[in-house]
């Protein structure tokens, strides 16, 4: 495991893939903030006053974090935010599963009819979290020499 | 976590905040930064149900008196009496019905007319299960705002499926419906599409839209007619 995360090419590829996933996930949400706000509201975990601010800023946070990861700028900060967001997503999805809410995940699409994919998205998020946490760990150790490079 | 990482996080958050605010201000699809809570108000539901029940009992009483009177048709004296009774009854009935209708309209329209003037639409009314059932018995139209798959899995008997998520696709169907009739929107229990649908219909000019908040879940649990 350690060897894999010390491999320069693997690290760069993982960073670009993780970043691209967040960039892709953010685009539709940025284009349809109201639809995304409705999806957040369906999770029924936030007071209604916080739903709209989250619908406005979260997609941009995903996009900016994703772009920084892809370009290799501010990698440590980006990975920390990335991992924190994934933990939040996993908690939100899990509570929806436990409460039996039949909702759209809102992960990649803001189409509310795309239901029943919450399990799959939770597993995907767990896998992404595994990679981002490990990348962060190795970046702290100085093995990830990407802070000054674009790729 | 060192200082540099903290600065990076701060930078990313600040950048997000600035771009997010700027984009939301300039975006034609912008949303308000702070959403409003959807307040459910059931105060009219019970009053309307009582009015409807009184209306029904008067109707039933009128019918039974009419039936009793029909046995006396061979007697001229009784016939005259019946005619007199009928005319009095008809007058009373129409007066009572008018009064109830007025009270219904007053209840239903008091806030609605005010809102219509302010917002250019008649505000939908929040209703509970018992009133929804009364409207169902009166054969008013129910609109299922859930997606087709949920509708096909089970719905209120005779309900029409207009998924709110495909609202634009079904706009023509709604345009074809008479605007002055009673409509009841519903979804499942933990959902908002019935509210969204009701307000969208009201904004299209529908004047008597009711939101059944208990939705399909409550209806099914009560064992009321379903498909």
Short mmCIF file of C-alpha atoms in Angstrom, two decimals:
data_model
loop_
_atom_site.label_atom_id
_atom_site.label_comp_id
_atom_site.label_asym_id
_atom_site.label_seq_id
_atom_site.Cartn_x
_atom_site.Cartn_y
_atom_site.Cartn_z
CA UNK A 1 0.00 0.00 0.00
CA UNK A 2 2.74 2.41 1.05
CA UNK A 3 4.70 1.73 -2.11
CA UNK A 4 1.71 2.49 -4.27
CA UNK A 5 1.16 5.86 -2.63
CA UNK A 6 4.85 6.64 -2.97
CA UNK A 7 4.72 6.12 -6.70
CA UNK A 8 4.86 9.54 -8.33
CA UNK A 9 2.75 8.60 -11.35
CA UNK A 10 0.12 6.90 -9.25
CA UNK A 11 -0.13 9.92 -6.97
CA UNK A 12 -0.49 12.34 -9.88
CA UNK A 13 -3.09 10.13 -11.58
CA UNK A 14 -5.08 9.71 -8.36
CA UNK A 15 -5.00 13.44 -7.73
CA UNK A 16 -6.24 14.24 -11.23
CA UNK A 17 -8.98 11.61 -11.09
CA UNK A 18 -10.18 12.74 -7.65
CA UNK A 19 -10.13 16.36 -8.76
CA UNK A 20 -11.95 15.59 -12.01
CA UNK A 21 -14.71 13.77 -10.13
CA UNK A 22 -15.36 16.83 -7.95
CA UNK A 23 -15.21 19.18 -10.94
CA UNK A 24 -17.69 17.03 -12.87
CA UNK A 25 -19.98 16.69 -9.84
CA UNK A 26 -20.08 20.44 -9.32
CA UNK A 27 -21.08 21.57 -12.81
CA UNK A 28 -24.76 20.62 -12.84
CA UNK A 29 -25.22 21.90 -9.29
CA UNK A 30 -23.74 25.26 -10.23
CA UNK A 31 -26.05 25.47 -13.23
CA UNK A 32 -29.20 24.56 -11.22
CA UNK A 33 -28.86 25.94 -7.69
CA UNK A 34 -32.60 25.68 -6.95
CA UNK A 35 -32.74 21.99 -7.89
CA UNK A 36 -29.69 21.34 -5.74
CA UNK A 37 -31.27 23.25 -2.84
CA UNK A 38 -34.35 21.01 -3.14
CA UNK A 39 -32.15 17.92 -2.98
CA UNK A 40 -30.31 19.20 0.11
CA UNK A 41 -33.68 19.95 1.69
CA UNK A 42 -34.82 16.39 1.03
CA UNK A 43 -32.06 15.08 3.29
CA UNK A 44 -33.86 16.81 6.18
CA UNK A 45 -30.76 17.38 8.25
CA UNK A 46 -30.30 21.12 7.92
CA UNK A 47 -32.48 24.01 9.06
CA UNK A 48 -34.17 25.56 6.06
CA UNK A 49 -32.18 28.80 6.47
CA UNK A 50 -28.93 26.95 5.76
CA UNK A 51 -30.14 25.06 2.69
CA UNK A 52 -29.75 27.87 0.17
CA UNK A 53 -26.32 29.08 1.33
CA UNK A 54 -25.08 25.51 1.10
CA UNK A 55 -26.63 25.10 -2.37
CA UNK A 56 -24.82 28.25 -3.51
CA UNK A 57 -21.37 27.62 -2.03
CA UNK A 58 -20.91 23.84 -1.88
CA UNK A 59 -20.71 23.31 -5.68
CA UNK A 60 -18.11 26.07 -5.94
CA UNK A 61 -16.13 24.55 -3.11
CA UNK A 62 -16.19 21.24 -4.99
CA UNK A 63 -15.14 22.90 -8.24
CA UNK A 64 -12.31 24.96 -6.75
CA UNK A 65 -11.01 22.05 -4.65
CA UNK A 66 -11.18 19.77 -7.67
CA UNK A 67 -9.32 22.26 -9.87
CA UNK A 68 -6.58 22.78 -7.27
CA UNK A 69 -6.14 19.02 -6.97
CA UNK A 70 -5.96 18.58 -10.73
CA UNK A 71 -3.44 21.38 -11.19
CA UNK A 72 -1.37 20.39 -8.17
CA UNK A 73 -1.67 23.75 -6.44
CA UNK A 74 -2.42 23.97 -2.70
CA UNK A 75 -2.67 20.18 -2.59
CA UNK A 76 -2.56 19.74 1.17
CA UNK A 77 -5.33 22.23 1.80
CA UNK A 78 -7.38 20.86 -1.08
CA UNK A 79 -7.03 17.28 0.12
CA UNK A 80 -8.06 18.22 3.63
CA UNK A 81 -11.18 20.00 2.36
CA UNK A 82 -11.83 17.13 -0.06
CA UNK A 83 -11.67 14.55 2.72
CA UNK A 84 -13.83 16.65 5.05
CA UNK A 85 -16.48 17.06 2.35
CA UNK A 86 -16.47 13.33 1.68
CA UNK A 87 -16.95 12.58 5.38
CA UNK A 88 -19.91 14.99 5.42
CA UNK A 89 -21.37 13.38 2.28
CA UNK A 90 -20.99 9.89 3.74
CA UNK A 91 -22.72 10.93 6.97
CA UNK A 92 -25.57 12.58 5.03
CA UNK A 93 -26.04 9.56 2.76
CA UNK A 94 -25.85 7.08 5.63
CA UNK A 95 -28.45 8.88 7.73
CA UNK A 96 -30.73 8.97 4.69
CA UNK A 97 -30.28 5.21 4.25
CA UNK A 98 -30.90 4.52 7.94
CA UNK A 99 -34.01 6.70 8.00
CA UNK A 100 -35.26 5.02 4.84
CA UNK A 101 -35.56 8.28 2.89
CA UNK A 102 -36.20 7.57 -0.78
CA UNK A 103 -34.29 10.51 -2.13
CA UNK A 104 -31.97 11.43 -4.91
CA UNK A 105 -28.35 11.56 -3.84
CA UNK A 106 -27.63 14.81 -5.68
CA UNK A 107 -24.03 13.69 -6.05
CA UNK A 108 -23.57 14.03 -9.79
CA UNK A 109 -27.02 15.00 -10.98
CA UNK A 110 -29.66 17.34 -9.64
CA UNK A 111 -32.43 15.35 -11.31
CA UNK A 112 -34.61 14.38 -8.33
CA UNK A 113 -35.98 11.30 -10.10
CA UNK A 114 -32.59 9.55 -10.00
CA UNK A 115 -33.31 7.71 -6.77
CA UNK A 116 -32.10 4.39 -5.34
CA UNK A 117 -28.41 5.07 -5.96
CA UNK A 118 -27.58 6.12 -2.42
CA UNK A 119 -25.86 2.84 -1.47
CA UNK A 120 -23.64 2.99 -4.53
CA UNK A 121 -22.74 6.63 -3.92
CA UNK A 122 -21.86 5.91 -0.30
CA UNK A 123 -19.46 3.16 -1.37
CA UNK A 124 -17.96 5.44 -4.04
CA UNK A 125 -17.46 8.17 -1.46
CA UNK A 126 -15.78 5.71 0.92
CA UNK A 127 -13.36 4.66 -1.83
CA UNK A 128 -12.62 8.29 -2.69
CA UNK A 129 -12.11 9.05 1.00
CA UNK A 130 -9.62 6.20 1.26
CA UNK A 131 -7.56 7.65 -1.60
CA UNK A 132 -7.77 11.27 -0.47
CA UNK A 133 -6.80 10.46 3.12
CA UNK A 134 -3.82 8.42 1.96
CA UNK A 135 -2.74 11.11 -0.48
CA UNK A 136 -2.94 13.63 2.36
CA UNK A 137 -0.90 11.41 4.64
CA UNK A 138 1.86 11.08 2.05
CA UNK A 139 1.75 14.74 1.13
CA UNK A 140 2.39 15.55 4.80
CA UNK A 141 5.40 13.31 4.78
CA UNK A 142 6.76 15.28 1.86
CA UNK A 143 6.52 12.47 -0.64
CA UNK A 144 4.03 14.40 -2.73
CA UNK A 145 6.19 17.00 -4.38
CA UNK A 146 3.46 18.67 -6.30
CA UNK A 147 3.00 21.93 -4.43
CA UNK A 148 4.94 23.96 -6.94
CA UNK A 149 4.04 22.11 -10.10
CA UNK A 150 1.00 22.49 -12.27
CA UNK A 151 0.77 18.73 -12.93
CA UNK B 1 -1.65 20.62 10.14
CA UNK B 2 0.84 23.43 9.65
CA UNK B 3 0.29 27.13 9.07
CA UNK B 4 0.70 26.79 5.33
CA UNK B 5 -2.07 24.22 5.07
CA UNK B 6 -4.35 26.42 7.16
CA UNK B 7 -3.65 29.35 4.84
CA UNK B 8 -4.45 27.16 1.84
CA UNK B 9 -7.77 26.11 3.39
CA UNK B 10 -8.58 29.72 4.23
CA UNK B 11 -7.70 30.78 0.68
CA UNK B 12 -9.89 28.11 -0.87
CA UNK B 13 -12.83 28.99 1.39
CA UNK B 14 -12.44 32.70 0.71
CA UNK B 15 -12.24 32.09 -3.03
CA UNK B 16 -15.36 29.92 -2.83
CA UNK B 17 -17.22 32.58 -0.89
CA UNK B 18 -16.34 35.37 -3.31
CA UNK B 19 -17.04 33.41 -6.49
CA UNK B 20 -20.23 31.92 -5.01
CA UNK B 21 -21.64 35.31 -4.03
CA UNK B 22 -20.65 36.92 -7.33
CA UNK B 23 -22.06 34.05 -9.40
CA UNK B 24 -25.32 33.90 -7.49
CA UNK B 25 -25.86 37.64 -7.87
CA UNK B 26 -25.18 37.62 -11.60
CA UNK B 27 -26.77 34.24 -12.40
CA UNK B 28 -30.26 34.41 -13.98
CA UNK B 29 -31.13 31.17 -12.09
CA UNK B 30 -30.06 32.70 -8.77
CA UNK B 31 -31.71 31.71 -5.53
CA UNK B 32 -32.15 33.80 -2.38
CA UNK B 33 -29.19 33.39 -0.02
CA UNK B 34 -31.54 32.50 2.82
CA UNK B 35 -34.53 30.28 2.05
CA UNK B 36 -37.92 30.66 3.67
CA UNK B 37 -39.52 27.91 5.71
CA UNK B 38 -42.61 26.32 4.20
CA UNK B 39 -45.24 26.87 6.89
CA UNK B 40 -48.09 24.37 6.98
CA UNK B 41 -51.34 25.88 8.22
CA UNK B 42 -54.16 23.43 8.93
CA UNK B 43 -56.48 26.00 10.52
CA UNK B 44 -58.85 26.03 7.53
CA UNK B 45 -58.94 22.25 7.10
CA UNK B 46 -61.28 21.47 10.04
CA UNK B 47 -63.59 24.42 9.36
CA UNK B 48 -63.93 23.43 5.72
CA UNK B 49 -64.60 19.82 6.69
CA UNK B 50 -67.36 20.87 9.11
CA UNK B 51 -68.94 23.11 6.49
CA UNK B 52 -68.85 20.25 4.00
CA UNK B 53 -70.47 17.87 6.51
CA UNK B 54 -73.27 20.36 7.27
CA UNK B 55 -73.82 20.78 3.56
CA UNK B 56 -74.09 16.99 3.16
CA UNK B 57 -76.52 16.55 6.08
CA UNK B 58 -78.82 19.28 4.74
CA UNK B 59 -78.74 17.61 1.35
CA UNK B 60 -79.60 14.22 2.88
CA UNK B 61 -82.44 15.70 4.98
CA UNK B 62 -83.85 17.41 1.92
CA UNK B 63 -83.78 14.16 -0.06
CA UNK B 64 -85.49 12.12 2.67
CA UNK B 65 -88.32 14.66 3.08
CA UNK B 66 -88.77 14.64 -0.68
CA UNK B 67 -89.04 10.81 -0.69
CA UNK B 68 -91.60 10.76 2.11
CA UNK B 69 -93.71 13.30 0.35
CA UNK B 70 -93.81 11.34 -2.90
CA UNK B 71 -96.14 8.67 -1.36
CA UNK B 72 -98.97 11.16 -1.08
CA UNK B 73 -99.18 12.08 -4.71
CA UNK B 74 -102.71 10.61 -5.23
CA UNK B 75 -104.27 12.99 -2.78
CA UNK B 76 -104.87 16.46 -4.10
CA UNK B 77 -104.81 17.99 -0.69
CA UNK B 78 -101.56 16.31 0.15
CA UNK B 79 -100.21 17.20 -3.24
CA UNK B 80 -100.83 20.86 -2.58
CA UNK B 81 -99.30 20.43 0.82
CA UNK B 82 -96.29 18.74 -0.74
CA UNK B 83 -95.90 21.52 -3.24
CA UNK B 84 -95.95 24.00 -0.44
CA UNK B 85 -93.44 21.92 1.51
CA UNK B 86 -91.25 21.58 -1.53
CA UNK B 87 -91.26 25.25 -2.25
CA UNK B 88 -90.42 26.05 1.39
CA UNK B 89 -87.79 23.33 1.43
CA UNK B 90 -86.30 24.48 -1.81
CA UNK B 91 -86.14 27.98 -0.50
CA UNK B 92 -84.63 26.85 2.81
CA UNK B 93 -82.28 24.49 1.07
CA UNK B 94 -81.06 27.05 -1.37
CA UNK B 95 -80.68 29.57 1.44
CA UNK B 96 -78.76 27.08 3.58
CA UNK B 97 -76.62 25.95 0.72
CA UNK B 98 -75.96 29.52 -0.21
CA UNK B 99 -75.01 30.35 3.37
CA UNK B 100 -72.66 27.36 3.53
CA UNK B 101 -71.26 28.14 0.15
CA UNK B 102 -70.68 31.71 1.33
CA UNK B 103 -69.01 30.48 4.49
CA UNK B 104 -66.87 28.09 2.47
CA UNK B 105 -65.93 30.85 0.09
CA UNK B 106 -65.30 33.21 2.98
CA UNK B 107 -63.12 30.64 4.73
CA UNK B 108 -61.38 29.63 1.60
CA UNK B 109 -61.14 33.00 0.04
CA UNK B 110 -60.56 35.34 2.96
CA UNK B 111 -56.82 35.10 2.85
CA UNK B 112 -56.81 33.87 -0.72
CA UNK B 113 -58.39 36.99 -2.16
CA UNK B 114 -55.99 39.14 -0.21
CA UNK B 115 -53.09 37.01 -1.40
CA UNK B 116 -54.43 37.03 -4.93
CA UNK B 117 -54.31 40.78 -4.93
CA UNK B 118 -50.83 40.80 -3.48
CA UNK B 119 -49.28 37.85 -5.28
CA UNK B 120 -51.54 37.49 -8.34
CA UNK B 121 -52.54 33.97 -7.36
CA UNK B 122 -54.88 32.26 -4.92
CA UNK B 123 -52.89 30.61 -2.15
CA UNK B 124 -53.42 26.83 -1.88
CA UNK B 125 -54.96 25.53 1.34
CA UNK B 126 -53.25 22.95 3.60
CA UNK B 127 -55.60 20.08 4.45
CA UNK B 128 -55.60 16.97 6.61
CA UNK B 129 -56.60 13.38 5.88
CA UNK B 130 -60.27 13.64 6.91
CA UNK B 131 -60.95 16.63 4.68
CA UNK B 132 -59.02 15.03 1.83
CA UNK B 133 -61.25 11.95 2.17
CA UNK B 134 -64.36 14.16 2.15
CA UNK B 135 -63.15 15.79 -1.08
CA UNK B 136 -62.39 12.35 -2.51
CA UNK B 137 -65.96 11.25 -1.72
CA UNK B 138 -67.19 14.33 -3.56
CA UNK B 139 -65.27 13.04 -6.61
CA UNK B 140 -62.89 15.98 -6.77
CA UNK B 141 -59.72 15.46 -8.74
CA UNK B 142 -56.55 14.36 -6.97
CA UNK B 143 -53.16 15.11 -8.49
CA UNK B 144 -50.25 12.85 -7.63
CA UNK B 145 -47.11 14.96 -7.87
CA UNK B 146 -44.70 12.03 -7.42
CA UNK B 147 -42.69 10.43 -10.18
CA UNK B 148 -44.34 7.88 -12.46
CA UNK B 149 -42.59 4.93 -10.80
CA UNK B 150 -43.99 5.86 -7.37
CA UNK B 151 -47.41 6.50 -8.87
CA UNK B 152 -47.42 3.13 -10.59
CA UNK B 153 -46.47 1.42 -7.35
CA UNK B 154 -49.67 2.71 -5.75
CA UNK B 155 -51.80 5.83 -5.69
CA UNK B 156 -55.10 7.28 -4.52
CA UNK B 157 -57.93 5.85 -6.58
CA UNK B 158 -58.57 7.92 -9.69
CA UNK B 159 -55.66 10.27 -9.06
CA UNK B 160 -53.96 11.87 -12.01
CA UNK B 161 -50.18 11.62 -12.20
CA UNK B 162 -48.38 14.87 -12.95
CA UNK B 163 -44.79 14.50 -11.71
CA UNK B 164 -43.64 17.88 -10.46
CA UNK B 165 -40.12 17.09 -11.59
CA UNK B 166 -41.44 16.98 -15.15
CA UNK B 167 -43.71 19.95 -14.61
CA UNK B 168 -42.81 21.64 -17.90
CA UNK B 169 -43.66 18.47 -19.83
CA UNK B 170 -47.13 18.33 -18.26
CA UNK B 171 -47.89 22.04 -18.43
CA UNK B 172 -50.14 21.53 -21.45
CA UNK B 173 -52.14 18.88 -19.58
CA UNK B 174 -52.68 21.30 -16.71
CA UNK B 175 -53.61 24.11 -19.10
CA UNK B 176 -56.39 21.86 -20.39
CA UNK B 177 -57.99 21.47 -16.95
CA UNK B 178 -60.76 23.83 -15.78
CA UNK B 179 -59.23 26.44 -13.50
CA UNK B 180 -62.21 26.98 -11.21
CA UNK B 181 -62.59 23.38 -9.98
CA UNK B 182 -61.26 21.83 -6.80
CA UNK B 183 -57.91 20.01 -7.03
CA UNK B 184 -56.03 18.17 -4.31
CA UNK B 185 -52.29 17.69 -4.68
CA UNK B 186 -50.34 15.06 -2.77
CA UNK B 187 -47.07 13.13 -2.80
CA UNK B 188 -45.76 10.70 -0.19
CA UNK B 189 -45.54 11.96 3.40
CA UNK B 190 -41.97 13.22 3.64
CA UNK B 191 -41.90 15.31 0.49
CA UNK B 192 -42.46 18.81 -0.79
CA UNK B 193 -43.50 18.26 -4.40
CA UNK B 194 -47.22 18.42 -3.51
CA UNK B 195 -46.61 21.92 -2.10
CA UNK B 196 -44.52 22.94 -5.10
CA UNK B 197 -47.14 21.53 -7.46
CA UNK B 198 -49.99 23.33 -5.67
CA UNK B 199 -48.21 26.67 -5.82
CA UNK B 200 -47.22 26.15 -9.45
CA UNK B 201 -50.87 25.41 -10.27
CA UNK B 202 -52.05 28.41 -8.30
CA UNK B 203 -49.64 30.60 -10.23
CA UNK B 204 -51.10 29.17 -13.44
CA UNK B 205 -54.51 30.47 -12.36
CA UNK B 206 -56.07 27.51 -10.54
CA UNK B 207 -58.24 28.97 -7.82
CA UNK B 208 -59.13 26.03 -5.56
CA UNK B 209 -56.02 23.98 -4.92
CA UNK B 210 -55.68 21.98 -1.72
CA UNK B 211 -52.48 20.38 -0.43
CA UNK B 212 -52.98 17.02 1.27
CA UNK B 213 -49.86 16.86 3.43
CA UNK B 214 -50.39 13.34 4.74
CA UNK B 215 -50.06 12.16 1.16
CA UNK B 216 -50.02 8.64 -0.15
CA UNK B 217 -48.46 7.18 3.03
CA UNK B 218 -51.26 8.43 5.28
CA UNK B 219 -53.96 7.52 2.75
CA UNK B 220 -52.64 3.98 2.41
CA UNK B 221 -52.34 3.60 6.17
CA UNK B 222 -55.98 4.65 6.58
CA UNK B 223 -57.01 1.95 4.10
CA UNK B 224 -58.84 4.38 1.82
CA UNK B 225 -59.55 3.51 -1.84
CA UNK B 226 -56.39 3.07 -3.85
CA UNK B 227 -55.10 1.63 -7.07
#
